[in-house]
Short mmCIF file of N, CA and C in Angstrom, two decimals:
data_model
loop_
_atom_site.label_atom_id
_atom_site.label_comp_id
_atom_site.label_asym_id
_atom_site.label_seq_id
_atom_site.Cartn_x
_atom_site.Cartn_y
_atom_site.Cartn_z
N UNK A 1 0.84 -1.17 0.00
CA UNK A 1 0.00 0.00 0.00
C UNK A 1 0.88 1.23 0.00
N UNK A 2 0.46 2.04 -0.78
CA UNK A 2 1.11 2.90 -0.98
C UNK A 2 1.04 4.29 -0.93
N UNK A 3 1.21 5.09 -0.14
CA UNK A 3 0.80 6.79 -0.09
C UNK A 3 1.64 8.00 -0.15
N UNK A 4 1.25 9.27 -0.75
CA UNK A 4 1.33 9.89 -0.42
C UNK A 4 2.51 10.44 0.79
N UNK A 5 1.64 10.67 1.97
CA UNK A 5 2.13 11.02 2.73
C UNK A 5 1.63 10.07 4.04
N UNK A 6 3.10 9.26 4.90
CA UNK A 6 2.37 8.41 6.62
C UNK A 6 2.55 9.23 7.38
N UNK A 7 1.78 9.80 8.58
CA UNK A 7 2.50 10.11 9.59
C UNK A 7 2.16 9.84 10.69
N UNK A 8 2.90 9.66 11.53
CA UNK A 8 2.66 8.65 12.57
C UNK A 8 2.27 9.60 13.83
N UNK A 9 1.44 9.25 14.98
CA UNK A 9 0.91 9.51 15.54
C UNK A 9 -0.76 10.54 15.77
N UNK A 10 -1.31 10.09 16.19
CA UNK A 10 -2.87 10.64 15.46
C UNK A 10 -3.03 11.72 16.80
N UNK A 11 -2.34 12.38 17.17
CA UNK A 11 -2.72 13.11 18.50
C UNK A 11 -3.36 14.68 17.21
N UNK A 12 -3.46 15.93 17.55
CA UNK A 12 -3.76 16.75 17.42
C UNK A 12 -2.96 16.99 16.09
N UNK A 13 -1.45 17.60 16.25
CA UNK A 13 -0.68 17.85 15.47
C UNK A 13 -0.39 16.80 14.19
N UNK A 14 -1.11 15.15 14.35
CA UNK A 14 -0.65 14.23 13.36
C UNK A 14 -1.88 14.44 12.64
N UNK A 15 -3.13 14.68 13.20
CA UNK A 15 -4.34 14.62 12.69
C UNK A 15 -4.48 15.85 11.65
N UNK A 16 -4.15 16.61 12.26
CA UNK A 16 -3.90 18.52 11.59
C UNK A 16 -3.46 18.52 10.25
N UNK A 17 -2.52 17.44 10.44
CA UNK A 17 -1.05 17.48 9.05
C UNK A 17 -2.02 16.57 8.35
N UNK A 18 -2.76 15.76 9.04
CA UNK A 18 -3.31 14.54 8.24
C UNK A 18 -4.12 15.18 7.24
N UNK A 19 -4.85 16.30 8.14
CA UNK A 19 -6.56 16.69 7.38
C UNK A 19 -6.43 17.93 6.13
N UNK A 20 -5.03 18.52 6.41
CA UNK A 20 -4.45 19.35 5.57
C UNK A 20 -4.17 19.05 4.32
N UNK A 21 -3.25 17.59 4.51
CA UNK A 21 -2.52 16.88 3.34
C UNK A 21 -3.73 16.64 2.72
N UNK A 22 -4.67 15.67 3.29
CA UNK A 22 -5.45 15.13 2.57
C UNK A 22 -6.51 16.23 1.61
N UNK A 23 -6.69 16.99 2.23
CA UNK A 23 -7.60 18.49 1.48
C UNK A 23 -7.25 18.85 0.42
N UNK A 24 -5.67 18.47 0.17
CA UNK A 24 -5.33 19.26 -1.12
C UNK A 24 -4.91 17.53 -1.75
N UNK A 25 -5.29 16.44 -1.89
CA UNK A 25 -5.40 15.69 -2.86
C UNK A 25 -4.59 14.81 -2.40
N UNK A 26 -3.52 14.69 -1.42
CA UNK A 26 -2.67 13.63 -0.97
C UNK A 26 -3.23 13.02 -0.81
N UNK A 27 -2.61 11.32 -0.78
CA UNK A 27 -3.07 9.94 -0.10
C UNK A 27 -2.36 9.91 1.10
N UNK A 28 -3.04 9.80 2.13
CA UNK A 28 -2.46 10.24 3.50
C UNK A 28 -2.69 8.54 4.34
N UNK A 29 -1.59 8.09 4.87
CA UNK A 29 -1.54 7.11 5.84
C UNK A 29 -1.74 7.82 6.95
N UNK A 30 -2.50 7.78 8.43
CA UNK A 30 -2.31 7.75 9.95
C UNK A 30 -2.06 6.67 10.49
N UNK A 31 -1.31 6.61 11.25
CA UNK A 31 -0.71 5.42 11.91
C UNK A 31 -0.85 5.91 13.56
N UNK A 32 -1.81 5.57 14.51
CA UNK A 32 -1.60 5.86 16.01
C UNK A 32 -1.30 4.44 16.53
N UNK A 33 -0.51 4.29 17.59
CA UNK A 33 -0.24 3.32 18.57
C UNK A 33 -1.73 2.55 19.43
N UNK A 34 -2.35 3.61 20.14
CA UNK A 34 -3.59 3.44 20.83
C UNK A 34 -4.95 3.68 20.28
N UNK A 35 -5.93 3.61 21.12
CA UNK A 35 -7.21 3.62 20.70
C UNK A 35 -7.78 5.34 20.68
N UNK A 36 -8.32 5.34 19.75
CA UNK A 36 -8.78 6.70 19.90
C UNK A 36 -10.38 6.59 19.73
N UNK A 37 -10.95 7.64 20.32
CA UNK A 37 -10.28 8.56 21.37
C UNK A 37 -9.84 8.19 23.14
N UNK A 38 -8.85 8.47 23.20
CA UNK A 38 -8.57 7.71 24.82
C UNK A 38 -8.30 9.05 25.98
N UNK A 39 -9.02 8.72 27.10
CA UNK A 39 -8.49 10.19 28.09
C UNK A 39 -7.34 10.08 28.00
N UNK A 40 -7.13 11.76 28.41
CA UNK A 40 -5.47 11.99 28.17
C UNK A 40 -5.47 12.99 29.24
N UNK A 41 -4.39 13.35 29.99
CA UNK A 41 -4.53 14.45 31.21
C UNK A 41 -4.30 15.85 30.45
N UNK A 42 -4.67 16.89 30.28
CA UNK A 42 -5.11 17.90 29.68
C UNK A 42 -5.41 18.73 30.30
N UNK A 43 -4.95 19.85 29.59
CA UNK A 43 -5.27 21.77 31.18
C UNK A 43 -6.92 22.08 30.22
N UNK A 44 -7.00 20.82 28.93
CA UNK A 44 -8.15 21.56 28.23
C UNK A 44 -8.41 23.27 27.99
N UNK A 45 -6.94 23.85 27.52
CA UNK A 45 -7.52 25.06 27.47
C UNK A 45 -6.89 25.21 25.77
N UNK A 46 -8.00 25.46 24.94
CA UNK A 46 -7.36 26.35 23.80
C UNK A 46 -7.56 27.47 23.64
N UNK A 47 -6.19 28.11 23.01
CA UNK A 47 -6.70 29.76 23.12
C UNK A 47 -6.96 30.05 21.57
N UNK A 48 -7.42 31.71 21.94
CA UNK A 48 -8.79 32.03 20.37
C UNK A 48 -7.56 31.92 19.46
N UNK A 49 -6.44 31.95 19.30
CA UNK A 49 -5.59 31.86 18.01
C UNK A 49 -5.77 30.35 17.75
N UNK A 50 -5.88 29.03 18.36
CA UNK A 50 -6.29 27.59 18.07
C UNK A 50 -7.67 27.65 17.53
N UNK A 51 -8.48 28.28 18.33
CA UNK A 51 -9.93 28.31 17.92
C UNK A 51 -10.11 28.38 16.03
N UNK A 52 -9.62 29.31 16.27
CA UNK A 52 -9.59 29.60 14.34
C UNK A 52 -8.95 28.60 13.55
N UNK A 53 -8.33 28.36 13.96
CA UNK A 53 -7.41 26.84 13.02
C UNK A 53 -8.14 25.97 12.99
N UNK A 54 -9.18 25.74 14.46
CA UNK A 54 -9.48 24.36 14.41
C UNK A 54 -11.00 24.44 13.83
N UNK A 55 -11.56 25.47 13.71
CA UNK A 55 -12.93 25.96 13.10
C UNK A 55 -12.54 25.48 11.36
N UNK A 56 -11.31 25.50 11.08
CA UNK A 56 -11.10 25.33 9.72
C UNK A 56 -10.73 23.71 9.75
N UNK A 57 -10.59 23.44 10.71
CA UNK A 57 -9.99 21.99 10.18
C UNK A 57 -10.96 21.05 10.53
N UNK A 58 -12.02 20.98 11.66
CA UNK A 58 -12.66 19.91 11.86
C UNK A 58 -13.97 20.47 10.72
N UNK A 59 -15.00 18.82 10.53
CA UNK A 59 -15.70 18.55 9.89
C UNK A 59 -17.03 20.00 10.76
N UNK A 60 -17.98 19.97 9.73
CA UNK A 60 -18.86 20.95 9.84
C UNK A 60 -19.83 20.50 11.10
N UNK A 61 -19.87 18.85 11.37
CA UNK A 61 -20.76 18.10 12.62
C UNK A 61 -19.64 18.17 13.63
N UNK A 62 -18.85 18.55 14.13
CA UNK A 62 -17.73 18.54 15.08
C UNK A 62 -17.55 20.44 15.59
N UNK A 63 -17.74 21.15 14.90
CA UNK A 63 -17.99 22.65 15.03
C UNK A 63 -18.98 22.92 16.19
N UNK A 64 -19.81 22.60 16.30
CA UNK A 64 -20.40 22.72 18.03
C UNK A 64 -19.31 22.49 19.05
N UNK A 65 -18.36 21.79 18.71
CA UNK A 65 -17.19 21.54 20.31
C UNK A 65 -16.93 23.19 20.71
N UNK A 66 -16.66 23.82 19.72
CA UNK A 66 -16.13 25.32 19.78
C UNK A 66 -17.17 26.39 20.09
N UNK A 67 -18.12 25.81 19.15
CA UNK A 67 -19.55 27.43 19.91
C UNK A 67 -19.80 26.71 20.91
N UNK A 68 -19.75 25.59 21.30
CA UNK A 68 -20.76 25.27 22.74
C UNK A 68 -19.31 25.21 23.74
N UNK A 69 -18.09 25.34 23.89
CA UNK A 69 -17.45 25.09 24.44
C UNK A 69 -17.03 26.44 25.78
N UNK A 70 -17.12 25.98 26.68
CA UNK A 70 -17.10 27.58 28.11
C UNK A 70 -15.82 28.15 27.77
N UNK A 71 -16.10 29.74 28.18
CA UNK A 71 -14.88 30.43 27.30
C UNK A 71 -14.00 30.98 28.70
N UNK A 72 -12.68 30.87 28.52
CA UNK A 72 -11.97 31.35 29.66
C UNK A 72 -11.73 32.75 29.12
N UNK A 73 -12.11 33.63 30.14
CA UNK A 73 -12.11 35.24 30.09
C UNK A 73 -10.63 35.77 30.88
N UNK A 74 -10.47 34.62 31.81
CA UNK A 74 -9.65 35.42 33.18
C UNK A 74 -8.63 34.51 33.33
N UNK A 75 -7.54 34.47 34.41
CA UNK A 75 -7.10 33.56 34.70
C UNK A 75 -6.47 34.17 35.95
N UNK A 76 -6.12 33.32 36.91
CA UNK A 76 -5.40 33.56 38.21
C UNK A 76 -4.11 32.82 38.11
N UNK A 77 -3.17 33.33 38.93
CA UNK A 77 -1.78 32.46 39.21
C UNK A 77 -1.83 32.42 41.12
N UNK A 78 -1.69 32.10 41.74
CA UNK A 78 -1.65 31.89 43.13
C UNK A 78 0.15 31.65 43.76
N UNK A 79 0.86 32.41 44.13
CA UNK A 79 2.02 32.50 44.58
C UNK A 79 2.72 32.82 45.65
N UNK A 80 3.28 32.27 46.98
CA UNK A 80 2.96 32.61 48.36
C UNK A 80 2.34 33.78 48.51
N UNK A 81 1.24 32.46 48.58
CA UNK A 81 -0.05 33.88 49.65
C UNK A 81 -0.63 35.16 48.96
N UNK A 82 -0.11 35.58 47.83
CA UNK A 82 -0.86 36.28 46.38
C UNK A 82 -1.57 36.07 45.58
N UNK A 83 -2.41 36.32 44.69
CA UNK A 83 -3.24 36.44 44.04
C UNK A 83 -2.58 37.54 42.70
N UNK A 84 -2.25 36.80 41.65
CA UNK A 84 -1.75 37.63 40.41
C UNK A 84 -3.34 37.59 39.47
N UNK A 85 -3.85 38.33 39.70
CA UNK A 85 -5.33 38.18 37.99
C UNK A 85 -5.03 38.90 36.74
N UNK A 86 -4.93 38.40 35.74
CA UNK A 86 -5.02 38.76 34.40
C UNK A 86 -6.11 38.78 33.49
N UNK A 87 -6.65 39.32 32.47
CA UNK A 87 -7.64 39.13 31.46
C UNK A 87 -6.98 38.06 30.32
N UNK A 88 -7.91 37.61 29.61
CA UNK A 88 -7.42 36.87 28.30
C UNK A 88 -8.09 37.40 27.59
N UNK A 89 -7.79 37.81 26.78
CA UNK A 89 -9.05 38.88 25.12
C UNK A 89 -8.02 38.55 23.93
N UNK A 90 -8.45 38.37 23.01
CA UNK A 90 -10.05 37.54 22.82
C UNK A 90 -9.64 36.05 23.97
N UNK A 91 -11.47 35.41 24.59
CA UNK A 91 -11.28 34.26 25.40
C UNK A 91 -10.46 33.14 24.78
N UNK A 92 -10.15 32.33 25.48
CA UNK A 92 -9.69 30.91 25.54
C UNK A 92 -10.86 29.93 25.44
N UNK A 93 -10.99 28.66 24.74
CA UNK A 93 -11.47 27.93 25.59
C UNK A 93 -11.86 26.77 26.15
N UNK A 94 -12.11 26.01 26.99
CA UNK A 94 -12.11 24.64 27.29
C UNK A 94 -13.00 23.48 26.39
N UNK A 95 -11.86 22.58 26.32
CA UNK A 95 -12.81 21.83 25.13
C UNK A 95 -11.82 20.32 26.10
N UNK A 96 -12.82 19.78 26.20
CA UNK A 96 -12.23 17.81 26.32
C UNK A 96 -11.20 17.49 25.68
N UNK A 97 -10.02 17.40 26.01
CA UNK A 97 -9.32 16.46 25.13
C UNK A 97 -9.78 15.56 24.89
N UNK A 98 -10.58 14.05 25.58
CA UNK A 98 -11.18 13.46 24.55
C UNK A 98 -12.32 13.83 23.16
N UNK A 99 -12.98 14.87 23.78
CA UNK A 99 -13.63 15.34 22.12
C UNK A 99 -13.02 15.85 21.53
N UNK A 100 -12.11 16.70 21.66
CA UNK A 100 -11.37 17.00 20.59
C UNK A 100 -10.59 16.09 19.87
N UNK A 101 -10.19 15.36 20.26
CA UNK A 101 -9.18 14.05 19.68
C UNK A 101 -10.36 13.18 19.12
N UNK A 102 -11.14 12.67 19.32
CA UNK A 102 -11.73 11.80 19.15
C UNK A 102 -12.78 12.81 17.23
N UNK A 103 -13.01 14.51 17.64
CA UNK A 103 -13.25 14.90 16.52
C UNK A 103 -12.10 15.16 15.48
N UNK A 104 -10.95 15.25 15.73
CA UNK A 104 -10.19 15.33 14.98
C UNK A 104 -9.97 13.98 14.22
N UNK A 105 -9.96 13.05 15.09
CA UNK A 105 -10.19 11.37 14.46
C UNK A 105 -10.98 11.16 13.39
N UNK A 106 -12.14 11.54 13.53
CA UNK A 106 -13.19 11.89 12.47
C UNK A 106 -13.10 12.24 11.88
N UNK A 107 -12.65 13.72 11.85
CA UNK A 107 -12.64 14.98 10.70
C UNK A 107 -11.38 13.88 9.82
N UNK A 108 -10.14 13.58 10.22
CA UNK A 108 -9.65 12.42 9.17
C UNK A 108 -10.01 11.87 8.19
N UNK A 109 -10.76 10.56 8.61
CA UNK A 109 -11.67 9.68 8.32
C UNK A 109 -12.74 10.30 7.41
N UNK A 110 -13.34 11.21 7.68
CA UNK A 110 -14.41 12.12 6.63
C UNK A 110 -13.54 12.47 5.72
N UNK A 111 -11.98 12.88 5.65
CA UNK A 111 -11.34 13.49 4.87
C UNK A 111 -10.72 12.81 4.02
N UNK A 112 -10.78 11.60 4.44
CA UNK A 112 -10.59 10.36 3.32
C UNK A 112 -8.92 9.71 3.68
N UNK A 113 -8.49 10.01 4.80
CA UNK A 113 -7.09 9.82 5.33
C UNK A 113 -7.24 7.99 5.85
N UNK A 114 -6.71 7.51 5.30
CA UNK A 114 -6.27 5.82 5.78
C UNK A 114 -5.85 5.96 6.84
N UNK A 115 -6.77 6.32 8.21
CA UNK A 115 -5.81 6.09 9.59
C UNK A 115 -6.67 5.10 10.38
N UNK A 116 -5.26 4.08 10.87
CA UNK A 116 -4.86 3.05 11.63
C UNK A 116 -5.24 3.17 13.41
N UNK A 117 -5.75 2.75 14.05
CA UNK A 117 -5.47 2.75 15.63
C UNK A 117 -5.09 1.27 15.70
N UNK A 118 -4.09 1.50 16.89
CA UNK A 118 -3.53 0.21 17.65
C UNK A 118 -2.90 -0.36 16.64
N UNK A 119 -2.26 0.25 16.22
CA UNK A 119 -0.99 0.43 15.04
C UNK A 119 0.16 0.74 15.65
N UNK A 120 1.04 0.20 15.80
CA UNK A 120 2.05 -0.27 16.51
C UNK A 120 3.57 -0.07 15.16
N UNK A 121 4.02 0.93 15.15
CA UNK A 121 5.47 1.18 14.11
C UNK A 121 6.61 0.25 14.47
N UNK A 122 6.94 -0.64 13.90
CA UNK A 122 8.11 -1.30 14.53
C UNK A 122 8.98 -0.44 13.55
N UNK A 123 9.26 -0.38 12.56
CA UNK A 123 10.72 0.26 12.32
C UNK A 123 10.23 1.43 10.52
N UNK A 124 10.91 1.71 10.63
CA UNK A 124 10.88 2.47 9.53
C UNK A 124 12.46 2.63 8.75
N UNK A 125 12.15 2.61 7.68
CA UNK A 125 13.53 2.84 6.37
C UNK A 125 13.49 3.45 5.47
N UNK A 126 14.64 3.62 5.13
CA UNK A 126 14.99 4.49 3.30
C UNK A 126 14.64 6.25 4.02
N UNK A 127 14.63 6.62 2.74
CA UNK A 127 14.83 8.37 2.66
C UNK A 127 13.52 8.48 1.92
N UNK A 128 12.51 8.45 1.77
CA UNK A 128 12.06 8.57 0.56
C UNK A 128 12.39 7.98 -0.94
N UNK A 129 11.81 6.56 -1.01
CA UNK A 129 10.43 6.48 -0.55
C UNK A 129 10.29 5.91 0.81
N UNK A 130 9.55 5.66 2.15
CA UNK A 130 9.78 5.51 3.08
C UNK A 130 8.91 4.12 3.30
N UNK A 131 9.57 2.91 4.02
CA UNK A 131 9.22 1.75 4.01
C UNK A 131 8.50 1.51 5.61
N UNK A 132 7.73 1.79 6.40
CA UNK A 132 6.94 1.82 7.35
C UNK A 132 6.24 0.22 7.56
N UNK A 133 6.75 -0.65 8.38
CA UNK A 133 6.31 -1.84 9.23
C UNK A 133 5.56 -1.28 10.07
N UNK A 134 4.31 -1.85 10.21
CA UNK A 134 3.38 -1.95 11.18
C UNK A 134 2.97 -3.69 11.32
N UNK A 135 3.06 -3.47 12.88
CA UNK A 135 2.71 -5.05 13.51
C UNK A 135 3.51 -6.13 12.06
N UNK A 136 1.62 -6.54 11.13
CA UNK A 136 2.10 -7.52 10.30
C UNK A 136 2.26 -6.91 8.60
N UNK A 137 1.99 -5.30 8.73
CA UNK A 137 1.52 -4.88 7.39
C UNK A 137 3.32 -4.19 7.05
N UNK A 138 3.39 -3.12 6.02
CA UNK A 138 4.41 -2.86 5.62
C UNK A 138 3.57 -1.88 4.38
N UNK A 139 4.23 -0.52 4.60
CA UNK A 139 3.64 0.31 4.11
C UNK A 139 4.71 1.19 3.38
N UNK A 140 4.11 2.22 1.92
CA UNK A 140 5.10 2.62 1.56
C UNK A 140 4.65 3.79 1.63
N UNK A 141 5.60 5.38 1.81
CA UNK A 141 5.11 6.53 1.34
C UNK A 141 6.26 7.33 1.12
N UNK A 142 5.98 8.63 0.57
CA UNK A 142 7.30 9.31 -0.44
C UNK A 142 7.71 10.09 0.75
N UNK A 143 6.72 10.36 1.54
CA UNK A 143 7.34 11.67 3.02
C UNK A 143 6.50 10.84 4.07
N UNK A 144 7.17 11.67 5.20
CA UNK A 144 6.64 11.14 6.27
C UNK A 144 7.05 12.19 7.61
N UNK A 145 5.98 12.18 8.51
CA UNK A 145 5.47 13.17 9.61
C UNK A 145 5.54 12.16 10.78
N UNK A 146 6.98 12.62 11.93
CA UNK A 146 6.70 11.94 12.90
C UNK A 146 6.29 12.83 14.38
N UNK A 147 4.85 12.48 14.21
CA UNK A 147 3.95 13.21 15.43
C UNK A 147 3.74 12.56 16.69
N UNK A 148 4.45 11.52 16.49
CA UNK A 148 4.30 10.91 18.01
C UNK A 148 4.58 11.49 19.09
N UNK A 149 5.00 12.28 19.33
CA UNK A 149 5.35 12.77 20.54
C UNK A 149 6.35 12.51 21.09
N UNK A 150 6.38 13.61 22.21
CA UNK A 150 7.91 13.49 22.64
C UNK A 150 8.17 12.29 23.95
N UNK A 151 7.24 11.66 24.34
CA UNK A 151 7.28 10.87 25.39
C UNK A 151 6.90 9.47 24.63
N UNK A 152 6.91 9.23 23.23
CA UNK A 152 6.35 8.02 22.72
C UNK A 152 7.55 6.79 22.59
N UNK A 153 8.91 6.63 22.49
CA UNK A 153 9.18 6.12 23.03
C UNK A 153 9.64 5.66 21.43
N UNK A 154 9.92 6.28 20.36
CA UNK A 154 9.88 5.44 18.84
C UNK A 154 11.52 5.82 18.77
N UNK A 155 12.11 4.61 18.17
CA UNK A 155 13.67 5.17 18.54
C UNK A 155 14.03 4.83 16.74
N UNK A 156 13.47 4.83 15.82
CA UNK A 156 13.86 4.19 15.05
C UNK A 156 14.74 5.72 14.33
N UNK A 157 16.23 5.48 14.08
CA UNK A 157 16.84 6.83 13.64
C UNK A 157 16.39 7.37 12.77
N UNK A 158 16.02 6.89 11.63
CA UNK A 158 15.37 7.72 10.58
C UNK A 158 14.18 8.33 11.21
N UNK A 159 13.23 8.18 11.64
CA UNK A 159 12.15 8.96 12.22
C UNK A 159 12.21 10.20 13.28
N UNK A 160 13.61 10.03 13.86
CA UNK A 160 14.00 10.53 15.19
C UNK A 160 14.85 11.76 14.80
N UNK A 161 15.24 11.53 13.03
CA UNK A 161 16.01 12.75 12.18
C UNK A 161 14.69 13.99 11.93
N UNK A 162 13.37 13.43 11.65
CA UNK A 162 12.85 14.37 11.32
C UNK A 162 11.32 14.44 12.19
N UNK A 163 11.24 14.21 13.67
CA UNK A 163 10.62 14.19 14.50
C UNK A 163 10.08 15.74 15.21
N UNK A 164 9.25 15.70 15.02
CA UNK A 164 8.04 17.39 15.36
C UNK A 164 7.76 17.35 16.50
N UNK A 165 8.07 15.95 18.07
CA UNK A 165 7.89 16.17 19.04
C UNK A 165 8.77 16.89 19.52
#
C-alpha cells in the first residue's frame, strides 16, 4: 500500500497534518499506537488563536465543540499567599481532550485519510520512498510526519532525524 504522505501519531498535530494533506489531494496514511479517542490528562484550554485553526480543520458536525465550548475570560496564578489576575481577550477555551481528539479522528476519516489505531510502528527505512512496518503490514510513502510525541518512546533513527515532538 502505498501513499502519499504516513505520519505517525494521530494526536492533534498528526491529525492537523493529516486533514491538511489530505484536502489538497494527498493519499495520506495515519498510523496511532492506541485507541482513539482515549483520556489523556489535559489543562483543556485552547486559546482564540487555536480556535480559528481548528474551526477550519474539523468537519462541519464537530464545530459545536467550539460554539458550545465555556470560554476562559480570566485567569489567576496563586504564589505565596498572592493572588496575580489577568484578562485573556479575545477568550480561551475549554474543550475535552477526549472530544477534541476523538473529533479530529473523524474529521480524518471524513477526509478520506487511511488512519490506523492500535498500530504499533516497529521500524521504519529508506529516505524517501519511506518503508513503514506496522505489527504484520508494511507500508510505503514518499514523506513522512513523525507526530508521536515526545514521550512516545519510537527510537527508530530515521524517524527521530525528522521528529516534530
Amino acid at each position: 500500500m502505498s501513499f502519499d504522505l504516513a505520519i505517525i501519531g494521530g494526536g492533534p498535530a498528526g491529525c492537523a497534518a493529516a486533514i491538511v494533506a489530505a484536502r489538497t489531494g494527498a493519499r495520506v496514511l495515519l498510523l496511532e499506537r492506541t485507541h482513539f479517542p482515549r483520556h489523556k490528562v489535559c489543562g483543556e484550554f485552547v486559546s482564540a488563536e487555536s480556535l480559528g485553526l481548528l474551526w477550519a480543520l474539523l468537519a462541519d458536525n464537530f464545530r459545536y465543540l467550539l460554539s458550545d465550548a465555556p470560554r476562559i475570560s480570566h485567569t489567576r496564578i496563586f504564589l505565596d499567599g498572592s493572588t496575580l489576575e489577568a484578562g485573556i481577550d479575545p477568550p480561551a477555551a475549554s474543550i475535552a481532550r477526549f472530544d477534541l481528539d476523538s473529533a479530529l479522528w473523524k474529521t480524518c476519516r471524513a477526509a478520506g485519510v487511511a488512519s490506523h489505531a492500535e498500530a504499533t510502528v516497529r521500524s521504519v527505512e529508506g529516505s524517501g520512498p519511506f518503508r513503514i512496518a506496522v505489527d504484520s503490514q508494511v507500508f510505503e510513502a514518499e514523506a513522512l510526519i513523525n507526530a508521536s510525541g515526545r514521550w512516545s518512546g519510537f527510537t527508530s533513527p530515521e524517524v527521530r532525524a525528522i521528529n516534530t515532538g
